[in-house]
Amino acid sequence: MPARHFRAAVFDIDGTLALMDKETGVYEALPGAVAALAVCRARGLATIAYTNGTFFPPEHYYPRLAAAGLDFEQGRILTPAVVAAHELSKAGCKRVMLLGAEGTRLPVEAAGIEAFAPTDAPGAVDAVMLSWTKNFDARDLEAICKAVWAGTPVYAGSTAPFVAGAKGKILGISGAVSAMVEYATGVKPIVLGKPAVYGLDMIAALTGATAREMIVVGDDPTLEIRMARRAGALAIGVTTGLADEAAFRAEPADTRAEIVLSTLEGFGEQNWLDGN
Ligand SMILES: [Mg+2]
């Protein structure tokens, strides 16, 4: 492979840079993660954390990752909610029915969009947005389906069935609700988080790097890796989260990780940074 010049490195958080204890919310950096960020910066790459979680707003992550030794500049931690707010705003949405926690509501409102809980939504909304929350009931699900039956477009931050936690799998609520919505309405929610490439478009705008000039590192072969391959970024899988090497290798060739690492240890000694 001829040396490529990279300008940005995009790291997934859970299972890639760190693992969170679900009870305490405390993050612990995974082996080699702190050094991997440092080597990317030393080689001139902008470093971005892009999680697929929508329960927390980006502000939640800065101090918690910093406490684990993982420092990011303001504006360099993205969630699907931030990407969704950007895309909904671009699409001209003014009023959104939101199934989600503060982690989605705050970025959506910051983009100048009114967000209503499903059962509180006024007659017409421009879109339905599904994201992570545990605070909903059957009335919310029915209100969502009624809006979708009426033709309102429906989006989801993530439709991943689960994410990696320090004590095992954490259920992906918006994925489960999306499956329910599709079952009940026949309409498949449009995913704005990974593996869609909207997040990388936003990172391109933030950093000036094209997708070809990005390294994407993640633990999920179906999320970060597919996103990276679709966009043309270098896709690096790491087996410290959800998937083992066999799971990465089992993906179809055109959406498979180009490199699979057992951990981020030694990230800086690898030859993909030779062009930097
Ligand atoms: Mg992950």
Tab-separated table of C-alpha atoms and ligand atoms in Angstrom:
chain	number	residue	atom	x	y	z
A	1	MET	CA	0.000	0.000	0.000
A	2	PRO	CA	1.550	3.354	-0.992
A	3	ALA	CA	1.835	5.742	1.937
A	4	ARG	CA	-1.206	7.916	2.358
A	5	HIS	CA	-1.168	11.266	4.062
A	6	PHE	CA	-3.746	11.516	6.818
A	7	ARG	CA	-5.131	14.664	8.385
A	8	ALA	CA	-7.648	13.314	10.895
A	9	ALA	CA	-8.090	10.266	13.128
A	10	VAL	CA	-11.607	9.390	14.235
A	11	PHE	CA	-11.862	7.085	17.251
A	12	ASP	CA	-14.955	5.373	18.542
A	13	ILE	CA	-15.218	5.663	22.354
A	14	ASP	CA	-16.827	2.567	23.968
A	15	GLY	CA	-14.781	-0.560	23.344
A	16	THR	CA	-12.156	1.364	21.366
A	17	LEU	CA	-10.673	4.159	23.480
A	18	ALA	CA	-12.253	3.204	26.781
A	19	LEU	CA	-14.793	1.124	28.632
A	20	MET	CA	-17.383	2.616	30.955
A	21	ASP	CA	-18.598	1.056	34.163
A	22	LYS	CA	-22.369	1.332	33.721
A	23	GLU	CA	-23.016	1.648	37.475
A	24	THR	CA	-20.522	4.402	38.187
A	25	GLY	CA	-20.221	6.032	34.741
A	26	VAL	CA	-16.439	6.015	35.187
A	27	TYR	CA	-14.340	5.469	32.087
A	28	GLU	CA	-11.126	3.505	32.001
A	29	ALA	CA	-8.816	3.940	29.006
A	30	LEU	CA	-8.091	0.774	27.055
A	31	PRO	CA	-4.432	-0.278	26.608
A	32	GLY	CA	-2.554	2.011	24.221
A	33	ALA	CA	-5.420	4.492	23.801
A	34	VAL	CA	-3.730	7.467	25.474
A	35	ALA	CA	-0.530	6.908	23.473
A	36	ALA	CA	-2.470	6.442	20.207
A	37	LEU	CA	-4.031	9.895	20.561
A	38	ALA	CA	-0.641	11.401	21.367
A	39	VAL	CA	1.057	9.832	18.357
A	40	CYS	CA	-1.706	10.964	16.000
A	41	ARG	CA	-1.346	14.538	17.256
A	42	ALA	CA	2.441	14.371	16.987
A	43	ARG	CA	2.055	13.275	13.352
A	44	GLY	CA	-0.209	16.240	12.616
A	45	LEU	CA	-3.595	14.528	12.654
A	46	ALA	CA	-6.656	16.130	14.190
A	47	THR	CA	-8.149	13.709	16.723
A	48	ILE	CA	-11.888	13.241	17.049
A	49	ALA	CA	-13.962	10.965	19.263
A	50	TYR	CA	-17.201	9.868	17.638
A	51	THR	CA	-19.398	7.661	19.784
A	52	ASN	CA	-22.654	6.122	18.624
A	53	GLY	CA	-24.309	6.768	21.977
A	54	THR	CA	-27.072	9.370	22.310
A	55	PHE	CA	-27.889	9.120	26.009
A	56	PHE	CA	-25.377	11.819	26.953
A	57	PRO	CA	-24.603	15.155	25.272
A	58	PRO	CA	-20.977	15.650	24.152
A	59	GLU	CA	-20.287	17.843	27.208
A	60	HIS	CA	-20.749	14.777	29.381
A	61	TYR	CA	-17.747	13.055	27.841
A	62	TYR	CA	-14.991	15.697	27.986
A	63	PRO	CA	-14.240	15.560	31.740
A	64	ARG	CA	-14.879	11.824	32.030
A	65	LEU	CA	-12.557	10.923	29.180
A	66	ALA	CA	-10.000	13.468	30.415
A	67	ALA	CA	-10.073	11.751	33.834
A	68	ALA	CA	-9.084	8.548	32.001
A	69	GLY	CA	-6.220	10.413	30.269
A	70	LEU	CA	-8.120	10.930	27.008
A	71	ASP	CA	-8.182	14.663	26.287
A	72	PHE	CA	-10.149	16.198	23.435
A	73	GLU	CA	-10.431	19.787	22.300
A	74	GLN	CA	-13.871	21.394	22.548
A	75	GLY	CA	-15.993	20.478	19.533
A	76	ARG	CA	-14.011	17.311	18.836
A	77	ILE	CA	-16.339	14.837	20.579
A	78	LEU	CA	-19.325	13.941	18.400
A	79	THR	CA	-22.434	11.871	19.010
A	80	PRO	CA	-25.175	10.868	16.528
A	81	ALA	CA	-27.366	13.494	18.245
A	82	VAL	CA	-24.963	16.254	17.196
A	83	VAL	CA	-24.878	14.842	13.663
A	84	ALA	CA	-28.688	14.481	13.661
A	85	ALA	CA	-29.195	18.062	14.834
A	86	HIS	CA	-26.955	19.232	11.997
A	87	GLU	CA	-28.785	17.113	9.389
A	88	LEU	CA	-32.320	17.924	10.653
A	89	SER	CA	-31.455	21.594	10.627
A	90	LYS	CA	-30.078	21.305	7.074
A	91	ALA	CA	-33.329	19.579	6.048
A	92	GLY	CA	-35.303	22.595	7.346
A	93	CYS	CA	-36.889	20.855	10.361
A	94	LYS	CA	-38.308	23.263	12.941
A	95	ARG	CA	-40.342	20.928	15.185
A	96	VAL	CA	-39.332	17.374	16.004
A	97	MET	CA	-40.995	14.562	17.963
A	98	LEU	CA	-38.121	13.233	20.020
A	99	LEU	CA	-37.839	9.941	21.834
A	100	GLY	CA	-34.628	10.560	23.697
A	101	ALA	CA	-32.816	11.806	26.752
A	102	GLU	CA	-31.033	15.088	27.367
A	103	GLY	CA	-28.155	13.774	25.276
A	104	THR	CA	-30.256	14.278	22.174
A	105	ARG	CA	-32.580	17.050	23.277
A	106	LEU	CA	-29.782	19.510	24.074
A	107	PRO	CA	-27.957	19.247	20.706
A	108	VAL	CA	-31.282	19.364	18.804
A	109	GLU	CA	-32.423	22.480	20.690
A	110	ALA	CA	-28.988	24.048	20.266
A	111	ALA	CA	-29.543	23.744	16.511
A	112	GLY	CA	-32.698	25.881	16.850
A	113	ILE	CA	-35.157	22.985	16.590
A	114	GLU	CA	-38.088	22.561	19.006
A	115	ALA	CA	-38.112	19.045	20.483
A	116	PHE	CA	-41.298	17.522	21.922
A	117	ALA	CA	-41.758	14.285	23.841
A	118	PRO	CA	-43.934	11.973	21.690
A	119	THR	CA	-47.054	12.340	23.855
A	120	ASP	CA	-46.614	16.138	24.089
A	121	ALA	CA	-46.072	16.771	20.398
A	122	PRO	CA	-48.378	19.270	18.715
A	123	GLY	CA	-50.414	18.191	15.687
A	124	ALA	CA	-47.737	18.282	13.054
A	125	VAL	CA	-44.021	17.847	13.383
A	126	ASP	CA	-41.386	17.864	10.633
A	127	ALA	CA	-39.709	14.651	11.763
A	128	VAL	CA	-39.604	11.902	14.357
A	129	MET	CA	-36.203	11.316	15.971
A	130	LEU	CA	-35.402	8.103	17.888
A	131	SER	CA	-32.461	7.990	20.283
A	132	TRP	CA	-31.356	6.377	23.518
A	133	THR	CA	-33.572	6.710	26.587
A	134	LYS	CA	-35.091	4.420	29.183
A	135	ASN	CA	-37.825	6.911	29.994
A	136	PHE	CA	-40.762	6.007	27.743
A	137	ASP	CA	-43.879	3.890	27.721
A	138	ALA	CA	-46.455	2.394	25.378
A	139	ARG	CA	-48.180	5.778	24.836
A	140	ASP	CA	-44.945	7.227	23.457
A	141	LEU	CA	-44.504	4.280	21.101
A	142	GLU	CA	-48.060	4.654	19.867
A	143	ALA	CA	-47.665	8.424	19.329
A	144	ILE	CA	-44.526	7.745	17.294
A	145	CYS	CA	-46.279	5.159	15.132
A	146	LYS	CA	-49.241	7.501	14.577
A	147	ALA	CA	-46.888	10.221	13.345
A	148	VAL	CA	-45.125	7.770	11.025
A	149	TRP	CA	-48.473	6.373	9.791
A	150	ALA	CA	-49.379	10.000	8.977
A	151	GLY	CA	-46.282	10.237	6.774
A	152	THR	CA	-43.804	12.031	9.079
A	153	PRO	CA	-40.204	11.093	8.212
A	154	VAL	CA	-38.495	9.066	10.941
A	155	TYR	CA	-34.811	9.137	11.853
A	156	ALA	CA	-32.695	7.213	14.363
A	157	GLY	CA	-29.373	8.080	15.958
A	158	SER	CA	-28.341	4.452	16.000
A	159	THR	CA	-30.018	1.165	15.211
A	160	ALA	CA	-27.242	-0.930	16.743
A	161	PRO	CA	-28.779	-3.711	18.863
A	162	PHE	CA	-26.218	-3.219	21.659
A	163	VAL	CA	-22.986	-1.460	22.640
A	164	ALA	CA	-19.990	-2.662	24.642
A	165	GLY	CA	-19.886	-1.889	28.359
A	166	ALA	CA	-17.375	-2.848	31.044
A	167	LYS	CA	-19.778	-5.556	32.262
A	168	GLY	CA	-21.000	-6.785	28.883
A	169	LYS	CA	-23.599	-5.688	26.373
A	170	ILE	CA	-25.754	-2.601	26.884
A	171	LEU	CA	-29.059	-2.682	24.983
A	172	GLY	CA	-29.329	-0.222	22.085
A	173	ILE	CA	-32.758	1.225	22.889
A	174	SER	CA	-33.137	3.291	19.707
A	175	GLY	CA	-32.315	0.187	17.660
A	176	ALA	CA	-34.996	-1.802	19.440
A	177	VAL	CA	-37.549	1.019	19.067
A	178	SER	CA	-36.602	1.428	15.381
A	179	ALA	CA	-37.290	-2.264	14.827
A	180	MET	CA	-40.674	-1.839	16.509
A	181	VAL	CA	-41.505	1.204	14.349
A	182	GLU	CA	-40.542	-0.663	11.203
A	183	TYR	CA	-42.583	-3.666	12.312
A	184	ALA	CA	-45.656	-1.572	13.040
A	185	THR	CA	-45.480	0.916	10.154
A	186	GLY	CA	-43.394	-0.751	7.453
A	187	VAL	CA	-41.172	2.360	7.431
A	188	LYS	CA	-37.483	1.847	8.154
A	189	PRO	CA	-36.026	4.751	10.168
A	190	ILE	CA	-33.169	6.576	8.442
A	191	VAL	CA	-29.986	6.163	10.470
A	192	LEU	CA	-28.008	9.371	11.014
A	193	GLY	CA	-25.280	7.896	13.256
A	194	LYS	CA	-22.921	5.101	12.262
A	195	PRO	CA	-22.691	3.327	9.808
A	196	ALA	CA	-24.120	6.268	7.837
A	197	VAL	CA	-21.446	8.682	6.654
A	198	TYR	CA	-23.099	11.922	7.866
A	199	GLY	CA	-20.740	12.045	10.849
A	200	LEU	CA	-17.678	11.893	8.624
A	201	ASP	CA	-19.143	14.678	6.462
A	202	MET	CA	-19.366	16.774	9.609
A	203	ILE	CA	-15.802	15.873	10.614
A	204	ALA	CA	-14.635	16.855	7.128
A	205	ALA	CA	-16.238	20.254	7.622
A	206	LEU	CA	-14.664	20.559	11.092
A	207	THR	CA	-11.122	19.568	10.170
A	208	GLY	CA	-10.765	20.212	6.435
A	209	ALA	CA	-9.768	16.559	5.947
A	210	THR	CA	-11.436	14.576	3.185
A	211	ALA	CA	-12.673	11.075	4.032
A	212	ARG	CA	-9.622	9.642	2.172
A	213	GLU	CA	-7.463	11.623	4.598
A	214	MET	CA	-9.107	10.083	7.672
A	215	ILE	CA	-8.249	7.055	9.781
A	216	VAL	CA	-11.296	5.548	11.483
A	217	VAL	CA	-10.729	3.237	14.453
A	218	GLY	CA	-13.528	1.200	15.988
A	219	ASP	CA	-14.514	-2.021	17.728
A	220	ASP	CA	-17.708	-2.674	15.740
A	221	PRO	CA	-17.324	-4.190	12.249
A	222	THR	CA	-20.895	-3.184	11.381
A	223	LEU	CA	-20.652	0.448	12.551
A	224	GLU	CA	-17.340	2.314	12.399
A	225	ILE	CA	-15.821	-0.034	9.876
A	226	ARG	CA	-18.740	0.062	7.424
A	227	MET	CA	-18.927	3.836	7.781
A	228	ALA	CA	-15.209	4.181	7.063
A	229	ARG	CA	-15.274	1.886	4.039
A	230	ARG	CA	-18.351	3.588	2.551
A	231	ALA	CA	-16.644	6.966	2.822
A	232	GLY	CA	-13.174	5.828	1.698
A	233	ALA	CA	-11.370	6.345	5.008
A	234	LEU	CA	-8.766	3.854	6.299
A	235	ALA	CA	-10.740	1.375	8.450
A	236	ILE	CA	-8.928	-0.026	11.483
A	237	GLY	CA	-10.712	-2.527	13.712
A	238	VAL	CA	-9.707	-3.221	17.297
A	239	THR	CA	-10.787	-6.298	19.247
A	240	THR	CA	-11.046	-4.692	22.710
A	241	GLY	CA	-14.812	-4.267	22.501
A	242	LEU	CA	-17.607	-6.181	20.865
A	243	ALA	CA	-15.936	-8.210	18.160
A	244	ASP	CA	-13.076	-10.657	17.887
A	245	GLU	CA	-10.802	-10.932	14.862
A	246	ALA	CA	-13.021	-13.592	13.254
A	247	ALA	CA	-16.014	-11.246	13.436
A	248	PHE	CA	-14.049	-8.518	11.621
A	249	ARG	CA	-12.866	-11.014	8.992
A	250	ALA	CA	-16.391	-12.338	8.465
A	251	GLU	CA	-17.603	-9.058	6.952
A	252	PRO	CA	-17.950	-8.806	3.141
A	253	ALA	CA	-14.671	-7.701	1.505
A	254	ASP	CA	-15.895	-4.250	0.483
A	255	THR	CA	-17.011	-3.314	4.009
A	256	ARG	CA	-14.314	-5.181	5.950
A	257	ALA	CA	-11.657	-3.607	8.205
A	258	GLU	CA	-8.393	-3.087	6.310
A	259	ILE	CA	-6.382	-3.615	9.487
A	260	VAL	CA	-7.390	-5.460	12.686
A	261	LEU	CA	-5.492	-4.837	15.925
A	262	SER	CA	-5.820	-6.760	19.171
A	263	THR	CA	-5.345	-3.499	21.139
A	264	LEU	CA	-4.245	0.094	20.463
A	265	GLU	CA	-0.827	-0.694	21.972
A	266	GLY	CA	1.861	0.039	19.404
A	267	PHE	CA	-0.570	2.072	17.264
A	268	GLY	CA	2.156	4.618	16.504
A	269	GLU	CA	4.715	2.044	15.334
A	270	GLN	CA	2.544	0.819	12.477
A	271	ASN	CA	3.255	1.755	8.878
A	272	TRP	CA	-0.024	3.515	8.075
A	273	LEU	CA	1.381	6.772	9.449
A	274	ASP	CA	4.443	6.589	7.168
A	275	GLY	CA	2.990	9.254	4.880
A	276	ASN	CA	2.767	11.713	7.783
B	1	MG	MG	-17.763	0.904	20.245
